[in-house]
PDB file of C-alpha atoms and ligand atoms in Angstrom:
ATOM      1  CA  MET O  46       0.000   0.000   0.000  1.00 60.00           C
ATOM      2  CA  THR O  47       1.365   3.405  -0.876  1.00 73.00           C
ATOM      3  CA  ARG O  48       1.301   6.106   1.751  1.00 81.00           C
ATOM      4  CA  PRO O  49      -0.654   9.245   0.973  1.00 90.00           C
ATOM      5  CA  VAL O  50       1.471  12.241   0.053  1.00 96.00           C
ATOM      6  CA  PRO O  51       1.087  14.872   2.786  1.00 98.00           C
ATOM      7  CA  VAL O  52      -0.433  18.236   1.937  1.00 98.00           C
ATOM      8  CA  LEU O  53       1.560  21.354   2.801  1.00 98.00           C
ATOM      9  CA  PHE O  54      -0.639  24.427   3.190  1.00 98.00           C
ATOM     10  CA  LEU O  55       1.226  27.682   2.632  1.00 98.00           C
ATOM     11  CA  ASP O  56       0.315  31.097   3.958  1.00 98.00           C
ATOM     12  CA  VAL O  57       1.959  34.024   2.150  1.00 97.00           C
ATOM     13  CA  ASP O  58       1.877  37.088   4.412  1.00 96.00           C
ATOM     14  CA  GLY O  59       4.241  36.388   7.286  1.00 96.00           C
ATOM     15  CA  PRO O  60       5.855  33.070   6.324  1.00 97.00           C
ATOM     16  CA  LEU O  61       6.873  33.912   2.741  1.00 97.00           C
ATOM     17  CA  LEU O  62       6.588  37.683   2.971  1.00 94.00           C
ATOM     18  CA  PRO O  63       8.052  38.633   6.365  1.00 93.00           C
ATOM     19  CA  PHE O  64       6.988  41.953   7.830  1.00 88.00           C
ATOM     20  CA  GLY O  65      10.109  42.890   9.732  1.00 77.00           C
ATOM     21  CA  GLY O  66      13.735  43.641   9.087  1.00 64.00           C
ATOM     22  CA  ALA O  67      15.396  45.773   6.449  1.00 61.00           C
ATOM     23  CA  ARG O  68      13.332  46.506   3.414  1.00 59.00           C
ATOM     24  CA  PRO O  69      15.094  45.829   0.114  1.00 60.00           C
ATOM     25  CA  ALA O  70      14.532  48.469  -2.540  1.00 59.00           C
ATOM     26  CA  PRO O  71      11.636  47.434  -4.781  1.00 56.00           C
ATOM     27  CA  SER O  72      12.289  47.158  -8.483  1.00 60.00           C
ATOM     28  CA  SER O  73       9.820  48.777 -10.845  1.00 57.00           C
ATOM     29  CA  ALA O  74       8.241  45.347 -11.446  1.00 56.00           C
ATOM     30  CA  ASP O  75       7.323  45.188  -7.761  1.00 61.00           C
ATOM     31  CA  ALA O  76       5.837  48.660  -7.559  1.00 59.00           C
ATOM     32  CA  ASP O  77       2.371  47.279  -6.728  1.00 69.00           C
ATOM     33  CA  ASN O  78       3.585  45.587  -3.566  1.00 77.00           C
ATOM     34  CA  PRO O  79       6.727  46.965  -1.937  1.00 77.00           C
ATOM     35  CA  LEU O  80       7.042  43.812   0.204  1.00 82.00           C
ATOM     36  CA  LEU O  81       7.573  41.523  -2.799  1.00 88.00           C
ATOM     37  CA  PRO O  82      11.380  41.922  -2.838  1.00 86.00           C
ATOM     38  CA  ARG O  83      11.323  40.135   0.524  1.00 87.00           C
ATOM     39  CA  LEU O  84      10.353  36.875  -1.186  1.00 91.00           C
ATOM     40  CA  ASP O  85      13.300  34.513  -0.925  1.00 92.00           C
ATOM     41  CA  ALA O  86      13.634  32.780  -4.294  1.00 93.00           C
ATOM     42  CA  GLY O  87      15.574  30.000  -2.585  1.00 95.00           C
ATOM     43  CA  LEU O  88      12.478  28.915  -0.665  1.00 96.00           C
ATOM     44  CA  GLY O  89      10.677  27.444  -3.680  1.00 97.00           C
ATOM     45  CA  PRO O  90      13.100  24.582  -4.320  1.00 97.00           C
ATOM     46  CA  ARG O  91      13.388  23.886  -0.597  1.00 97.00           C
ATOM     47  CA  LEU O  92       9.618  23.667  -0.225  1.00 98.00           C
ATOM     48  CA  LEU O  93       9.344  21.382  -3.251  1.00 98.00           C
ATOM     49  CA  SER O  94      12.059  19.121  -1.870  1.00 97.00           C
ATOM     50  CA  LEU O  95       9.887  18.313   1.167  1.00 97.00           C
ATOM     51  CA  GLY O  96       7.937  15.886  -1.005  1.00 96.00           C
ATOM     52  CA  CYS O  97       4.500  17.276  -0.164  1.00 98.00           C
ATOM     53  CA  ASP O  98       1.642  18.477  -2.317  1.00 98.00           C
ATOM     54  CA  LEU O  99       1.932  22.237  -1.946  1.00 98.00           C
ATOM     55  CA  VAL O 100      -1.341  24.172  -1.684  1.00 98.00           C
ATOM     56  CA  TRP O 101      -1.925  27.925  -1.221  1.00 98.00           C
ATOM     57  CA  ALA O 102      -3.757  28.733   2.009  1.00 98.00           C
ATOM     58  CA  THR O 103      -3.783  32.509   1.812  1.00 97.00           C
ATOM     59  CA  THR O 104      -6.027  35.482   1.202  1.00 95.00           C
ATOM     60  CA  TRP O 105      -3.888  36.069  -1.903  1.00 95.00           C
ATOM     61  CA  GLN O 106      -5.929  33.280  -3.511  1.00 95.00           C
ATOM     62  CA  ASP O 107      -5.222  33.218  -7.289  1.00 96.00           C
ATOM     63  CA  GLU O 108      -2.735  36.066  -7.024  1.00 96.00           C
ATOM     64  CA  ALA O 109      -0.436  33.675  -5.155  1.00 97.00           C
ATOM     65  CA  ASN O 110      -0.030  31.801  -8.435  1.00 98.00           C
ATOM     66  CA  GLU O 111       0.209  34.945 -10.520  1.00 96.00           C
ATOM     67  CA  VAL O 112       2.602  36.926  -8.360  1.00 94.00           C
ATOM     68  CA  VAL O 113       4.290  34.760  -5.732  1.00 96.00           C
ATOM     69  CA  ALA O 114       4.808  31.340  -7.364  1.00 97.00           C
ATOM     70  CA  PRO O 115       6.897  32.594 -10.326  1.00 95.00           C
ATOM     71  CA  ARG O 116       9.178  34.544  -8.000  1.00 95.00           C
ATOM     72  CA  LEU O 117       9.818  31.411  -5.928  1.00 96.00           C
ATOM     73  CA  GLY O 118      10.247  29.079  -8.880  1.00 95.00           C
ATOM     74  CA  LEU O 119       7.082  27.218  -7.954  1.00 97.00           C
ATOM     75  CA  PRO O 120       4.561  25.839 -10.430  1.00 97.00           C
ATOM     76  CA  ALA O 121       0.950  26.991 -10.220  1.00 98.00           C
ATOM     77  CA  LEU O 122      -0.481  25.361  -7.092  1.00 98.00           C
ATOM     78  CA  PRO O 123      -4.021  24.505  -6.011  1.00 98.00           C
ATOM     79  CA  VAL O 124      -5.707  27.310  -4.047  1.00 98.00           C
ATOM     80  CA  VAL O 125      -7.908  26.786  -0.993  1.00 97.00           C
ATOM     81  CA  ARG O 126     -11.179  28.721  -1.356  1.00 94.00           C
ATOM     82  CA  TRP O 127     -12.438  30.249   1.862  1.00 90.00           C
ATOM     83  CA  PRO O 128     -16.016  29.936   3.065  1.00 80.00           C
ATOM     84  CA  GLU O 129     -18.227  33.006   3.151  1.00 79.00           C
ATOM     85  CA  ASP O 130     -18.317  34.092   6.775  1.00 71.00           C
ATOM     86  CA  PRO O 131     -19.947  37.509   7.020  1.00 64.00           C
ATOM     87  CA  ASP O 132     -19.889  37.777  10.812  1.00 68.00           C
ATOM     88  CA  GLY O 133     -16.491  36.163  11.214  1.00 66.00           C
ATOM     89  CA  THR O 134     -17.576  33.607  13.813  1.00 69.00           C
ATOM     90  CA  GLY O 135     -17.333  30.485  11.656  1.00 69.00           C
ATOM     91  CA  PRO O 136     -19.865  27.663  11.412  1.00 69.00           C
ATOM     92  CA  PRO O 137     -22.061  26.837  14.441  1.00 72.00           C
ATOM     93  CA  GLY O 138     -20.050  25.139  17.161  1.00 74.00           C
ATOM     94  CA  THR O 139     -16.801  26.871  16.181  1.00 78.00           C
ATOM     95  CA  PRO O 140     -14.751  27.323  19.345  1.00 85.00           C
ATOM     96  CA  ARG O 141     -13.533  30.769  20.304  1.00 87.00           C
ATOM     97  CA  GLY O 142      -9.990  31.323  19.159  1.00 91.00           C
ATOM     98  CA  LEU O 143     -10.137  28.908  16.247  1.00 94.00           C
ATOM     99  CA  HIS O 144      -8.578  30.466  13.163  1.00 94.00           C
ATOM    100  CA  TRP O 145     -11.055  30.956  10.332  1.00 92.00           C
ATOM    101  CA  LYS O 146      -8.801  28.982   7.992  1.00 95.00           C
ATOM    102  CA  THR O 147      -8.524  25.873  10.155  1.00 95.00           C
ATOM    103  CA  PRO O 148     -11.797  24.019   9.349  1.00 94.00           C
ATOM    104  CA  ALA O 149     -11.355  24.658   5.617  1.00 94.00           C
ATOM    105  CA  LEU O 150      -7.831  23.247   5.656  1.00 97.00           C
ATOM    106  CA  ALA O 151      -8.791  20.115   7.583  1.00 96.00           C
ATOM    107  CA  ALA O 152     -11.648  19.588   5.128  1.00 95.00           C
ATOM    108  CA  TRP O 153      -9.331  20.026   2.137  1.00 97.00           C
ATOM    109  CA  ALA O 154      -6.837  17.513   3.542  1.00 98.00           C
ATOM    110  CA  GLY O 155      -9.584  14.922   4.015  1.00 97.00           C
ATOM    111  CA  ASP O 156      -7.923  11.841   5.487  1.00 96.00           C
ATOM    112  CA  ARG O 157      -4.400  12.762   4.388  1.00 97.00           C
ATOM    113  CA  PRO O 158      -1.641  13.977   6.702  1.00 98.00           C
ATOM    114  CA  PHE O 159      -1.031  17.706   6.424  1.00 98.00           C
ATOM    115  CA  LEU O 160       1.337  20.466   7.402  1.00 98.00           C
ATOM    116  CA  TRP O 161       0.273  24.081   7.710  1.00 98.00           C
ATOM    117  CA  VAL O 162       2.670  26.983   7.790  1.00 98.00           C
ATOM    118  CA  ASP O 163       1.158  30.257   9.018  1.00 98.00           C
ATOM    119  CA  ASP O 164       1.993  33.117  11.358  1.00 98.00           C
ATOM    120  CA  GLU O 165      -1.473  33.083  12.988  1.00 97.00           C
ATOM    121  CA  ILE O 166      -1.708  29.495  14.266  1.00 98.00           C
ATOM    122  CA  GLY O 167      -2.593  29.169  17.947  1.00 97.00           C
ATOM    123  CA  PRO O 168      -3.177  26.459  20.544  1.00 97.00           C
ATOM    124  CA  VAL O 169      -6.918  26.222  19.807  1.00 96.00           C
ATOM    125  CA  ASP O 170      -6.146  25.341  16.193  1.00 97.00           C
ATOM    126  CA  ARG O 171      -3.823  22.524  17.233  1.00 98.00           C
ATOM    127  CA  LEU O 172      -6.318  21.117  19.734  1.00 97.00           C
ATOM    128  CA  TRP O 173      -9.180  21.311  17.264  1.00 96.00           C
ATOM    129  CA  VAL O 174      -7.266  19.575  14.488  1.00 97.00           C
ATOM    130  CA  GLU O 175      -6.073  16.897  16.894  1.00 97.00           C
ATOM    131  CA  GLY O 176      -9.713  16.226  17.747  1.00 96.00           C
ATOM    132  CA  VAL O 177     -11.136  16.062  14.237  1.00 95.00           C
ATOM    133  CA  HIS O 178      -8.364  15.081  11.826  1.00 97.00           C
ATOM    134  CA  PRO O 179      -7.909  11.354  11.223  1.00 97.00           C
ATOM    135  CA  ALA O 180      -4.259  11.606  10.151  1.00 97.00           C
ATOM    136  CA  PRO O 181      -1.140  13.270  11.568  1.00 98.00           C
ATOM    137  CA  ALA O 182      -1.033  17.049  11.205  1.00 98.00           C
ATOM    138  CA  LEU O 183       1.625  19.652  11.967  1.00 98.00           C
ATOM    139  CA  LEU O 184       0.439  23.197  12.521  1.00 98.00           C
ATOM    140  CA  HIS O 185       3.645  25.164  12.432  1.00 98.00           C
ATOM    141  CA  ARG O 186       3.621  28.816  13.428  1.00 98.00           C
ATOM    142  CA  VAL O 187       6.208  30.995  11.730  1.00 98.00           C
ATOM    143  CA  ASP O 188       7.470  34.258  13.206  1.00 97.00           C
ATOM    144  CA  PRO O 189       6.198  36.870  10.728  1.00 96.00           C
ATOM    145  CA  ARG O 190       9.072  39.211  11.521  1.00 95.00           C
ATOM    146  CA  ARG O 191      11.580  36.705  10.129  1.00 94.00           C
ATOM    147  CA  GLY O 192       9.518  34.579   7.774  1.00 95.00           C
ATOM    148  CA  LEU O 193      10.182  30.927   7.052  1.00 97.00           C
ATOM    149  CA  THR O 194      13.707  30.022   8.190  1.00 96.00           C
ATOM    150  CA  GLY O 195      15.996  27.045   7.768  1.00 96.00           C
ATOM    151  CA  GLY O 196      14.962  26.018  11.267  1.00 98.00           C
ATOM    152  CA  ASP O 197      11.295  26.020  10.248  1.00 98.00           C
ATOM    153  CA  LEU O 198      12.058  23.954   7.154  1.00 98.00           C
ATOM    154  CA  ALA O 199      13.943  21.434   9.298  1.00 98.00           C
ATOM    155  CA  VAL O 200      10.853  21.034  11.516  1.00 98.00           C
ATOM    156  CA  LEU O 201       8.693  20.413   8.452  1.00 98.00           C
ATOM    157  CA  ALA O 202      11.170  17.917   7.013  1.00 98.00           C
ATOM    158  CA  ALA O 203      11.363  16.038  10.317  1.00 98.00           C
ATOM    159  CA  PHE O 204       7.580  15.717  10.444  1.00 98.00           C
ATOM    160  CA  VAL O 205       7.430  14.401   6.880  1.00 97.00           C
ATOM    161  CA  GLY O 206      10.275  12.017   7.642  1.00 96.00           C
ATOM    162  CA  GLY O 207       8.385  10.765  10.679  1.00 95.00           C
ATOM    163  CA  LEU O 208       5.367   9.972   8.521  1.00 94.00           C
ATOM    164  CA  GLY O 209       7.513   7.755   6.312  1.00 76.00           C
ATOM    165  CA  ALA O 210       8.736   5.841   9.335  1.00 62.00           C
ATOM    166  CA  ALA O 211       5.273   5.312  10.827  1.00 53.00           C
TER     167      ALA O 211
HETATM  168 MG1   MG W  18      -0.148  35.296   7.480  1.00 94.73          MG
END
């Protein structure tokens, strides 16, 4: 039996576009978003090498494929669509403190293992996923001031490696 390939959900603002630190001078091509020069082109190959199915989990939606993916050397990736949630409280029974993305990501993953990289993950998200998701899941919070680091990537790789050994 082949093991399911884990899904890796990627947030953009924070993990891939850090907010802090020195701001590189934008080129004219990046005039629409002065943060874009902060994208680290080296991250694309390192994310691909994790051996996961990469999926955008960001409010950038389709613009992640148009703007971010080419700058990271990533192919066009599937995009999670977010549920309409006019009052921001989530579906009935949603616990306080649960991130609005969390139920949609667990639903997308189905019964596959998943990893989620985001700067807004909290303890309620981890507890909720542990309770509902039938496969291993790693909710990894990234410091938005620094963005995704080599240390973060090592944590992701170790989790994926652990799945292979299970
Ligand atoms: Mg974010």
